[in-house]
mmCIF file of C-alpha atoms and ligand atoms in Angstrom:
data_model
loop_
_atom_site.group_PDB
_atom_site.id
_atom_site.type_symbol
_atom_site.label_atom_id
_atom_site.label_comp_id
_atom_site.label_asym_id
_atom_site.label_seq_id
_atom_site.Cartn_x
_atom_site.Cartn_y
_atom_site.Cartn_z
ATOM 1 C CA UNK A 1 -18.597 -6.369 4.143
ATOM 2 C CA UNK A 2 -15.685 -8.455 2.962
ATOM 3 C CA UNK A 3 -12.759 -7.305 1.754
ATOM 4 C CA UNK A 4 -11.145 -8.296 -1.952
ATOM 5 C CA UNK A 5 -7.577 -9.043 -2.144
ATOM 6 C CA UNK A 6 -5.219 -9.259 -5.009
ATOM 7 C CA UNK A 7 -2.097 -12.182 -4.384
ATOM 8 C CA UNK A 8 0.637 -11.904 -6.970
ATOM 9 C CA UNK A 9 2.587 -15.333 -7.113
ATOM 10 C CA UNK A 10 0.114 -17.251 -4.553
ATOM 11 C CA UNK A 11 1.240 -21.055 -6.530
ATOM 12 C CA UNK A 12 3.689 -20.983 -3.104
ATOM 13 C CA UNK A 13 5.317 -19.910 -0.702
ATOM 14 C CA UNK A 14 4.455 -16.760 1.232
ATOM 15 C CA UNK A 15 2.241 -15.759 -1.444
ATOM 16 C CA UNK A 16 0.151 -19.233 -0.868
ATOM 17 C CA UNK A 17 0.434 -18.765 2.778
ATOM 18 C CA UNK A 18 -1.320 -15.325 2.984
ATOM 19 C CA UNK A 19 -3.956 -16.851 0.629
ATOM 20 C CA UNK A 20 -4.725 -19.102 3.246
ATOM 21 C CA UNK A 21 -4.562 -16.916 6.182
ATOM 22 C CA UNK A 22 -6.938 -14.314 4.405
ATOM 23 C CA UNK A 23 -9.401 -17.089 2.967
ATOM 24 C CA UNK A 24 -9.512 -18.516 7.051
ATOM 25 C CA UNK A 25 -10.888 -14.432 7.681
ATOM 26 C CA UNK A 26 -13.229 -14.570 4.962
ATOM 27 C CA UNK A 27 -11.904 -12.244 2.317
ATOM 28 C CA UNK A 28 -12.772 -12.797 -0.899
ATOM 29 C CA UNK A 29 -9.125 -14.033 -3.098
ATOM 30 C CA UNK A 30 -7.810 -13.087 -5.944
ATOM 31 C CA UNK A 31 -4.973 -14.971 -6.898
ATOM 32 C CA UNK A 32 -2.338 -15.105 -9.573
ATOM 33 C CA UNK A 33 0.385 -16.745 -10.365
ATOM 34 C CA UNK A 34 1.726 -19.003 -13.897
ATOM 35 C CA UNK A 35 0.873 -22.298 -12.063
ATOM 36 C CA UNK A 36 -2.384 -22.652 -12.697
ATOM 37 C CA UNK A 37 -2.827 -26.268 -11.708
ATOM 38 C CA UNK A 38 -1.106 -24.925 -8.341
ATOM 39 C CA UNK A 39 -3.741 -22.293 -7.901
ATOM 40 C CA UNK A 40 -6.812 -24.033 -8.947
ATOM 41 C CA UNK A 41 -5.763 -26.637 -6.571
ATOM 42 C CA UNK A 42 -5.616 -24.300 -3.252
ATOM 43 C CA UNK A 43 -8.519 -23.335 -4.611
ATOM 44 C CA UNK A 44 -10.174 -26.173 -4.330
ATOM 45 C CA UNK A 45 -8.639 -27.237 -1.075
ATOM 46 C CA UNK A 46 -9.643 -23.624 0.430
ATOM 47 C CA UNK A 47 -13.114 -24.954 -0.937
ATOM 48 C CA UNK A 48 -14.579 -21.207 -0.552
ATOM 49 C CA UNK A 49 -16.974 -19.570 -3.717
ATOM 50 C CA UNK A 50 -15.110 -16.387 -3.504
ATOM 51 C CA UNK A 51 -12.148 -17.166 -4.624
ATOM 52 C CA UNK A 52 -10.946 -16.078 -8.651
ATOM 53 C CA UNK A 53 -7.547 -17.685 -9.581
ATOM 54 C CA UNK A 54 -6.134 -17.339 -12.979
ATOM 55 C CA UNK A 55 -2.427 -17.900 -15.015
ATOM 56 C CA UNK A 56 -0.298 -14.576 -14.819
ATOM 57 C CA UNK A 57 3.398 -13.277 -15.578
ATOM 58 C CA UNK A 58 4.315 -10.911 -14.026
ATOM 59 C CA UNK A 59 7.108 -10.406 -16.365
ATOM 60 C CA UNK A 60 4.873 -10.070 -19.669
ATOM 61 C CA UNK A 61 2.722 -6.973 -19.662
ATOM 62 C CA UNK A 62 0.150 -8.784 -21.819
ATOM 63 C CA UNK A 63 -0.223 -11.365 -19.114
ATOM 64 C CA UNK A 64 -0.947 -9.023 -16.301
ATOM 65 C CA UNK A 65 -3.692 -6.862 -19.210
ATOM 66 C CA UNK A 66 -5.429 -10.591 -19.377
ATOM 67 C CA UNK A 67 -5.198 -11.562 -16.282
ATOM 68 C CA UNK A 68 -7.221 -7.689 -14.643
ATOM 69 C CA UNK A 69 -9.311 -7.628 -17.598
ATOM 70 C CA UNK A 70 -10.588 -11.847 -16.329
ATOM 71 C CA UNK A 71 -11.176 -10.924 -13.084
ATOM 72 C CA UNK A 72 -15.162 -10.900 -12.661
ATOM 73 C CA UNK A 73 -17.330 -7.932 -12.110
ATOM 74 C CA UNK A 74 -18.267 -8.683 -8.503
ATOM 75 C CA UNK A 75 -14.009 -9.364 -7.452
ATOM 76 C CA UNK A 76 -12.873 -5.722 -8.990
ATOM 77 C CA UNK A 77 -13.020 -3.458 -6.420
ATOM 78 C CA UNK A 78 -9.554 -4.367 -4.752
ATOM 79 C CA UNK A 79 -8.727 -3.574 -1.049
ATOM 80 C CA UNK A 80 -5.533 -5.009 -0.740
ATOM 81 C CA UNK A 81 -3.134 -6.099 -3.227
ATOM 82 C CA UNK A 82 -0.238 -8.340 -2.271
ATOM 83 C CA UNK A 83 2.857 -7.738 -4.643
ATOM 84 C CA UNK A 84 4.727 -11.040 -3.468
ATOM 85 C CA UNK A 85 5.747 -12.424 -7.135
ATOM 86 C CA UNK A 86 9.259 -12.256 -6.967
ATOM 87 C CA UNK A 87 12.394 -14.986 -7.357
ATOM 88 C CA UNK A 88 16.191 -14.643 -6.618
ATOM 89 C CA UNK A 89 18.745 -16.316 -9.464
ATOM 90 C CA UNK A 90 21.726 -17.445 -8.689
ATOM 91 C CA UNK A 91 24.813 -16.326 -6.112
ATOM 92 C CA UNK A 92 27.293 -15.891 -8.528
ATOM 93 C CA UNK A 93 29.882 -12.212 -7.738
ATOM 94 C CA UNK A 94 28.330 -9.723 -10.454
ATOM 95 C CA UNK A 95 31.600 -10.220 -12.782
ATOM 96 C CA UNK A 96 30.552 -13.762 -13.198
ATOM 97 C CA UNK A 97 26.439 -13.523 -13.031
ATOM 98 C CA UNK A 98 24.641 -14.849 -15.785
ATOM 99 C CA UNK A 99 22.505 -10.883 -17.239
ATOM 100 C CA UNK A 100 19.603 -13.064 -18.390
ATOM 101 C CA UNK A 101 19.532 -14.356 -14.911
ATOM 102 C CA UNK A 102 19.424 -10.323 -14.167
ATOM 103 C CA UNK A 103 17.037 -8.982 -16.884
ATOM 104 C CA UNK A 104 14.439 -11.879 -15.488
ATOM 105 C CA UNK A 105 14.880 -11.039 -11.591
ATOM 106 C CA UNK A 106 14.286 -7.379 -12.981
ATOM 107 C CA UNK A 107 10.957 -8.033 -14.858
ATOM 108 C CA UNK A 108 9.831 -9.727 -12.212
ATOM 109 C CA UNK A 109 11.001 -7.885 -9.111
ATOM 110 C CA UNK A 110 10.750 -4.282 -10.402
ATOM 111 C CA UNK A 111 8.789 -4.347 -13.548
ATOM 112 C CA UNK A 112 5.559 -6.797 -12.472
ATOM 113 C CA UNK A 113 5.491 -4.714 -9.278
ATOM 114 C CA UNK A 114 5.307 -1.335 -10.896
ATOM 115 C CA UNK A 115 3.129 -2.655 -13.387
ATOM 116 C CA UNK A 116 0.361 -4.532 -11.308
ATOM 117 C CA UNK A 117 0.613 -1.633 -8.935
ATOM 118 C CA UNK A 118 -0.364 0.969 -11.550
ATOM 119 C CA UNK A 119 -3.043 -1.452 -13.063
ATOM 120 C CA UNK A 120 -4.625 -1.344 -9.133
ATOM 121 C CA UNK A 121 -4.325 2.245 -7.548
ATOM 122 C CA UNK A 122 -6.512 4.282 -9.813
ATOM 123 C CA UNK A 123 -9.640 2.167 -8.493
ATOM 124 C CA UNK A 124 -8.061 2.701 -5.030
ATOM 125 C CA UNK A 125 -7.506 6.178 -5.194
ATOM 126 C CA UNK A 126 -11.508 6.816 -6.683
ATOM 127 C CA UNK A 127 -12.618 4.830 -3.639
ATOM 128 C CA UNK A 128 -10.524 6.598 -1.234
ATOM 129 C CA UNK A 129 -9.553 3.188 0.268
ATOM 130 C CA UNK A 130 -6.560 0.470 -0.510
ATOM 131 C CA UNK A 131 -3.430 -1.253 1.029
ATOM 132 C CA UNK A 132 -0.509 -2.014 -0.771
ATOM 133 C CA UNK A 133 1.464 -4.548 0.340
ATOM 134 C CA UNK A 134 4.803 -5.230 -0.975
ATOM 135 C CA UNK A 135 6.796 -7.972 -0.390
ATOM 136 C CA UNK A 136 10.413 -6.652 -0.392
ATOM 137 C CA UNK A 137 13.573 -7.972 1.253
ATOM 138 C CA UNK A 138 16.765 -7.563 3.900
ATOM 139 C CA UNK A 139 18.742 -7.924 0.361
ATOM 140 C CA UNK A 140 17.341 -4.353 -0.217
ATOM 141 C CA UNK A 141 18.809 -2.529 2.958
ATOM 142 C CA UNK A 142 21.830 -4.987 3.977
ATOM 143 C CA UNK A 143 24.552 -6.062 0.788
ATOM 144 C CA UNK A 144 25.653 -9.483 0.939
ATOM 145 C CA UNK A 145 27.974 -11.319 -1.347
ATOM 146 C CA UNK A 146 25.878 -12.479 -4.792
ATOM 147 C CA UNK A 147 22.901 -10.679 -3.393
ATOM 148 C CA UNK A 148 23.946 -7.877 -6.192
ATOM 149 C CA UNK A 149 20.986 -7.552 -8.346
ATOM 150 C CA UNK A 150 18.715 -9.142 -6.621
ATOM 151 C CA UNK A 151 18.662 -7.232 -3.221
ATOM 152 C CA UNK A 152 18.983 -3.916 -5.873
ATOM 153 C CA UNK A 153 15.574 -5.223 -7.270
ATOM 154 C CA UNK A 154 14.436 -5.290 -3.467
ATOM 155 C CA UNK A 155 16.194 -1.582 -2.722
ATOM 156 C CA UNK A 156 13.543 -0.379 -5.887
ATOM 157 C CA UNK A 157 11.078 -1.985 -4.336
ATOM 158 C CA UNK A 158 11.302 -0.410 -0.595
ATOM 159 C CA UNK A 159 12.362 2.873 -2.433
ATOM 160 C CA UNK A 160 8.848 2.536 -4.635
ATOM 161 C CA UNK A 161 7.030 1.600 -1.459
ATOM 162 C CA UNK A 162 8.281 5.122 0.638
ATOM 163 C CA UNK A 163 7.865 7.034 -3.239
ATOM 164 C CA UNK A 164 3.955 5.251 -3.557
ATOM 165 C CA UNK A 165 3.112 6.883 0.321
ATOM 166 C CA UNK A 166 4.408 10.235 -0.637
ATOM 167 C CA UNK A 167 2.122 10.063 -3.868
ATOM 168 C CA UNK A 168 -0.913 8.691 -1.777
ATOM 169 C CA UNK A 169 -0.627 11.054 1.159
ATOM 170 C CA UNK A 170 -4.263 12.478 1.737
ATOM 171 C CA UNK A 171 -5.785 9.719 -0.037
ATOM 172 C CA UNK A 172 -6.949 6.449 2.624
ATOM 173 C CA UNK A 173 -4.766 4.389 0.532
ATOM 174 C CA UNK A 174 -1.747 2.941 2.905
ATOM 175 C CA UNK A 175 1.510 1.183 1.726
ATOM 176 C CA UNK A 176 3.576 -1.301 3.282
ATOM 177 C CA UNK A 177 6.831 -2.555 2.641
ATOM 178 C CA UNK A 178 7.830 -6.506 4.174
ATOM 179 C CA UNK A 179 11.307 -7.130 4.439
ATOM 180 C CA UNK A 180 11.739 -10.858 5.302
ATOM 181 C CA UNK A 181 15.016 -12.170 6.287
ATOM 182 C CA UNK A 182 15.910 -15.897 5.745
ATOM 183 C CA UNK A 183 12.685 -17.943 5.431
ATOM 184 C CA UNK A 184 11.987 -21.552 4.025
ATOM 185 C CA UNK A 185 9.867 -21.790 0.943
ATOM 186 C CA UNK A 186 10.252 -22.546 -2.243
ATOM 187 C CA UNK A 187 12.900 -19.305 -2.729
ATOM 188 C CA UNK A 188 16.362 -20.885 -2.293
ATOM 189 C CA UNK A 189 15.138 -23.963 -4.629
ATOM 190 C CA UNK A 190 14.291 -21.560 -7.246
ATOM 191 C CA UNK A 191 17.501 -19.609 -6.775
ATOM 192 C CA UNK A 192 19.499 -22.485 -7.026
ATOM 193 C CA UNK A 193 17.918 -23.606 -10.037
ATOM 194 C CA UNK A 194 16.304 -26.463 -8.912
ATOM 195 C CA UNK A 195 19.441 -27.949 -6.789
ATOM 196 C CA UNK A 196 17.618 -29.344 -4.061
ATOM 197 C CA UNK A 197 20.758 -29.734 -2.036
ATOM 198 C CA UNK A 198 22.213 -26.785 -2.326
ATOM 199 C CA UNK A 199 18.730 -25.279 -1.114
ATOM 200 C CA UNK A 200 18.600 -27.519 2.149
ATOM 201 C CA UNK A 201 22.317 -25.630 2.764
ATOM 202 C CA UNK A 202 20.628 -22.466 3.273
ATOM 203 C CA UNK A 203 18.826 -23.776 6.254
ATOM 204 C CA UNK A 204 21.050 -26.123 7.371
ATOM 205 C CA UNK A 205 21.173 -25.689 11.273
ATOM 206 C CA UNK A 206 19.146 -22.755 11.494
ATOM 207 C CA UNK A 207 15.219 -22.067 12.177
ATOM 208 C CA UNK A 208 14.307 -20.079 9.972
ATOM 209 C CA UNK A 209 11.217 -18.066 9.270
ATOM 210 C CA UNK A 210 8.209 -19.818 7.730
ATOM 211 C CA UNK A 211 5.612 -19.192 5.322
ATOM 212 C CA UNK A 212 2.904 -18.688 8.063
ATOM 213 C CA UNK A 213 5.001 -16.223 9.950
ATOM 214 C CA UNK A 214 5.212 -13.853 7.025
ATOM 215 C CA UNK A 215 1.456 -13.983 6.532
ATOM 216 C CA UNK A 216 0.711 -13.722 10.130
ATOM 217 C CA UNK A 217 2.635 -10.441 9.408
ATOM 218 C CA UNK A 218 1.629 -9.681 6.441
ATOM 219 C CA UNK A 219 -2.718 -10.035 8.294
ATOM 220 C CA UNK A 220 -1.263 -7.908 10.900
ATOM 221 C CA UNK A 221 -0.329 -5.068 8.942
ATOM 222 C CA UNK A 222 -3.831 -5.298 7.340
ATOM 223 C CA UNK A 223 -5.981 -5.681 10.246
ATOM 224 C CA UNK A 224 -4.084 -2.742 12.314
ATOM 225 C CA UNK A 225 -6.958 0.449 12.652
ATOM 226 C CA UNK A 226 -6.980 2.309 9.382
ATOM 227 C CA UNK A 227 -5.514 5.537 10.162
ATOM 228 C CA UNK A 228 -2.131 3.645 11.230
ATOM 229 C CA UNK A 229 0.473 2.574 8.348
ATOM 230 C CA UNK A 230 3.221 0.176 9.072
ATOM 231 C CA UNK A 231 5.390 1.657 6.262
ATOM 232 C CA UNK A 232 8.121 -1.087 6.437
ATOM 233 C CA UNK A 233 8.708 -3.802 8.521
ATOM 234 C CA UNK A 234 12.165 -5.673 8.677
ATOM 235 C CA UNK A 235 11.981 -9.415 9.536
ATOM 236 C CA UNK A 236 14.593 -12.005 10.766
ATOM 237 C CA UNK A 237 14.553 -15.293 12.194
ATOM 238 C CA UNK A 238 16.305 -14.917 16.176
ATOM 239 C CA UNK A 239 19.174 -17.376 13.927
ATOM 240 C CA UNK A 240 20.119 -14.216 11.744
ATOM 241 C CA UNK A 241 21.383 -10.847 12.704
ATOM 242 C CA UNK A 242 24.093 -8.761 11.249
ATOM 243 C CA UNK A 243 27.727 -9.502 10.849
ATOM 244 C CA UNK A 244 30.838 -7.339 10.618
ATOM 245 C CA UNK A 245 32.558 -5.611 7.657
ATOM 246 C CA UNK A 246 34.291 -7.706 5.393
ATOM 247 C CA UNK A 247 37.805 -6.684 5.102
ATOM 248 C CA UNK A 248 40.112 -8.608 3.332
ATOM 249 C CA UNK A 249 44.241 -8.754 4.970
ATOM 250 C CA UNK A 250 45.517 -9.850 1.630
ATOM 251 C CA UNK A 251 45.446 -6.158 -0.069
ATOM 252 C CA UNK A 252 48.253 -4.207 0.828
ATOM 253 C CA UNK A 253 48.024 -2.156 -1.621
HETATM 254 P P1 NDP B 11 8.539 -19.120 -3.658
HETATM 255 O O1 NDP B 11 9.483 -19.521 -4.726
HETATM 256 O O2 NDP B 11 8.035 -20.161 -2.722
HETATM 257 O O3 NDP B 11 7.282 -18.375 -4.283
HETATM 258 C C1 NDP B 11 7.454 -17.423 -5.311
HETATM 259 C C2 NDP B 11 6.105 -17.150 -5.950
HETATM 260 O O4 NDP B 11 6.298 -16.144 -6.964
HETATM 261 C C3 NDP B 11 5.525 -18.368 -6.619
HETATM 262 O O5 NDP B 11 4.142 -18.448 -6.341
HETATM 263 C C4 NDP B 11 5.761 -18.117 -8.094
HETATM 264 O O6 NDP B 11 4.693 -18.688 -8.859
HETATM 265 C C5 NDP B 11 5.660 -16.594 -8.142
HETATM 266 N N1 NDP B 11 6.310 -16.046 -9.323
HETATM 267 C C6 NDP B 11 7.616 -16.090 -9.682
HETATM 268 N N2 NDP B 11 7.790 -15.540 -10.888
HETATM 269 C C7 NDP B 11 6.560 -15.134 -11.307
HETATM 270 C C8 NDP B 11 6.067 -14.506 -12.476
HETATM 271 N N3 NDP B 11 6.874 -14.182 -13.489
HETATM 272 N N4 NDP B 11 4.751 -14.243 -12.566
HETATM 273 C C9 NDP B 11 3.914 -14.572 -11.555
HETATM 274 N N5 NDP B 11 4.299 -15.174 -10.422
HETATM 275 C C10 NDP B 11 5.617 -15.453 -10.318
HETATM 276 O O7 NDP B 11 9.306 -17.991 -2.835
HETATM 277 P P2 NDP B 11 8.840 -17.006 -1.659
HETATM 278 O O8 NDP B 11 7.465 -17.275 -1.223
HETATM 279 O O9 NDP B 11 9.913 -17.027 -0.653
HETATM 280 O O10 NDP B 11 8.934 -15.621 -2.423
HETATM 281 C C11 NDP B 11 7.898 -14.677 -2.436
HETATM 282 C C12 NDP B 11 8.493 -13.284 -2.371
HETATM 283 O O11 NDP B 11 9.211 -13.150 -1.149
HETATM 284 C C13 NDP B 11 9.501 -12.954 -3.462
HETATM 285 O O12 NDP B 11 9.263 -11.636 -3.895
HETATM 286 C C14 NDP B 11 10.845 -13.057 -2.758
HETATM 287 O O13 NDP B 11 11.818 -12.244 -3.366
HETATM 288 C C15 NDP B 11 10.469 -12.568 -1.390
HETATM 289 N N6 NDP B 11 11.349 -12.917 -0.285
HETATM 290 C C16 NDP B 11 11.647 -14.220 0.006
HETATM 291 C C17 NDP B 11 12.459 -14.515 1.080
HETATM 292 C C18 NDP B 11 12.871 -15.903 1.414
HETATM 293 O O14 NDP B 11 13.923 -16.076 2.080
HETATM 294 N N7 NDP B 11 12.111 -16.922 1.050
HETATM 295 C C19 NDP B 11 12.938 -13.456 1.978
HETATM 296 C C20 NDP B 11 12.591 -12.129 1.550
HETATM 297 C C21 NDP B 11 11.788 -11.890 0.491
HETATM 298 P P3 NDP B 11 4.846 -19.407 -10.271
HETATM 299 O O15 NDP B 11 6.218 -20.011 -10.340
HETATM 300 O O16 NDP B 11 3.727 -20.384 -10.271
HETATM 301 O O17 NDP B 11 4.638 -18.293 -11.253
HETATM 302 C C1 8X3 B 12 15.542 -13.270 0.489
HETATM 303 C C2 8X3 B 12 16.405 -13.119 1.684
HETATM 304 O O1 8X3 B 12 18.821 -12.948 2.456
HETATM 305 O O2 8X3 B 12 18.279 -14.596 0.749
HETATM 306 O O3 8X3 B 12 15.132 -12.056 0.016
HETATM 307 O O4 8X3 B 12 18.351 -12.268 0.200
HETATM 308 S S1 8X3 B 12 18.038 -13.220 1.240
#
C-alpha cells in the first residue's frame, strides 16, 4: 500500500526536494505551499496521478482550514507530514531587527507548525500510525550573531518535537526533528530579501549541504523499521563545525 505524505512549503528548496525523492518511491504527495504556479509545475514535471497540490499560508489559519478541508477523500489519511515551511529574515543584532520581520518568522516558524500539526495528529493517533517530521535548525541548539529570533523559532520547534513524543508515547505515531546546518536553497535569498549577492556570500568558498542531502535524510528517517525513532538529527556540511566563545578585549569593565 502506498503511503500519503503531507509537504508544507514544497514551491522549493528542501521541501521540493523531498517531494521528489518521495514521488521517485511512489508515495502518493500532498503538497503545499503559496506558489501555486511553483507547485502545479513539479507537479506536472513529477507527471504522477497521485499527487494533490494546492495554495497555503502557513501563517493565516484560514489558509491552512482551506487548504485540509481541499484535500480529496482518497489523499486524507496522512502517514507522514513534512513541516518544512519556514524562512529566516534578516541578520540584523535584536536592538536593530525589524519586529515585523519577527512576528512573520514567528507565524511561520512556530505558529504554521503547531497549527498544521494539530490539524494532522488526531487522524494519526485514531489510526495508530504517523511520522512527523519537522524541519528545525542548528539556529535552535547553537546562538549565532542575528540568528536571535529566528534560531528561537527553531529552539520551539525541537522543544515541540521532544514535547509531541512525550504526548504520543504508546501511540505508533513517531516524531522527528531535522536540524540542517548551512545548506544552499532558496533560504539565504529569502533572508536577505532578495539580495542575490549577499546570498552567494553565504556560500562563498564552502560546500555546503544541498537540497537532495536533506531529503535523502529526511527518506531515511522514514524508511528506518517502525519501532525505531530518530528523534533529532543534527546536520552540517564537513565545511562547518563549531567555533569558540566570543569574548570581546575591549570591556574592561
Ligand atoms: P527555501 O526558501 O528554498 O524554501 C522555503 C519554502 O517554505 C518554500 O517552498 C516557501 O514556499 C515555503 N514557505 C515560506 N513561507 C511560507 C508560508 N507562509 N506558507 C507556506 N509555505 C511557506 O528554503 P529552505 O528549503 O532552505 O527552507 C525550508 C526549511 O528549512 C525552513 O523551515 C528553514 O528554516 C529550514 N532550514 C533551512 C536551512 C538552510 O540553510 N537552507 C538550514 C536549516 C533549516 P512559498 O514561498 O511558495 O510559500
Ligand atoms: C538555517 C541555518 O545557520 O543559517 O537554519 O541558521 S543557519
Amino acid at each position: 500500500m502506498t503511503k500519503t505524505i503531507l509537504i508544507t512549503g514544497a514551491s522549493s528548496g528542501f521541501g521540493e526536494a523531498c517531494a521528489r525523492k518521495y514521488a521517485q518511491h511512489g508515495y502518493t504527495l500532498i503538497l503545499g505551499a503559496r506558489s501555486i504556479d511553483k507547485l502545479e509545475a513539479l507537479k506536472n514535471e513529477l507527471g504522477a496521478t497521485n499527487i494533490f497540490v494546492a495554495a497555503l499560508d502557513v501563517c493565516q489559519a484560514n489558509s491552512i482550514d482551506d487548504f485540509f478541508n481541499s484535500i480529496p477523500e482518497a489523499y486524507q489519511n496522512i502517514d507522514i507530514v513534512i513541516n518544512n515551511a519556514g524562512l529566516a529574515l534578516g541578520l540584523e543584532p535584536a536592538y536593530e531587527a525589524n519586529l515585523d520581520d519577527w512576528e512573520t518568522m514567528i507565524n511561520t516558524n512556530i505558529m504554521g507548525l503547531v497549527r498544521v500539526t494539530r490539524k494532522v495528529i488526531p487522524g494519526m493517533v485514531e489510526r495508530n500510525r504517523g511520522h512527523v517530521i519537522n524541519i528545525g535548525s542548528v539556529a535552535g541548539s547553537w546562538a549565532y550573531p542575528g540568528g536571535n529570533v529566528y534560531g528561537s523559532t527553531k529552539s520551539f520547534v525541537q522543544q515541540f518535537s521532544r514535547n509531541l513524543r512525550a504526548d504520543l508515547l504508546g501511540k505508533h505515531v513517531r516524531v522527528t526533528n531535522i536540524e540542517p546546518g548551512l545548506s544552499e536553497t532558496n533560504f539565504s535569498v529569502v533572508r536577505m530579501k532578495g539580495d542575490q549577492e549577499k546570498a552567494a556570500n553565504v556560500y562563498e568558498g564552502t560546500k555546503p549541504l544541498s537540497a537532495e542531502d536533506i531529503a535523502d535524510i529526511v527518506f531515511w528517517t522514514s524508511t528506518v523499521p517502525e519501532h525505531v525513532n530518530i528523534n533529532a538529527l543534527e546536520v552540517m556540511p564537513t565545511c562547518q563545525a563549531w567555533g569558540p566563545f566570543s569574548i570581546n578585549r575591549d570591556m574592561q569593565n
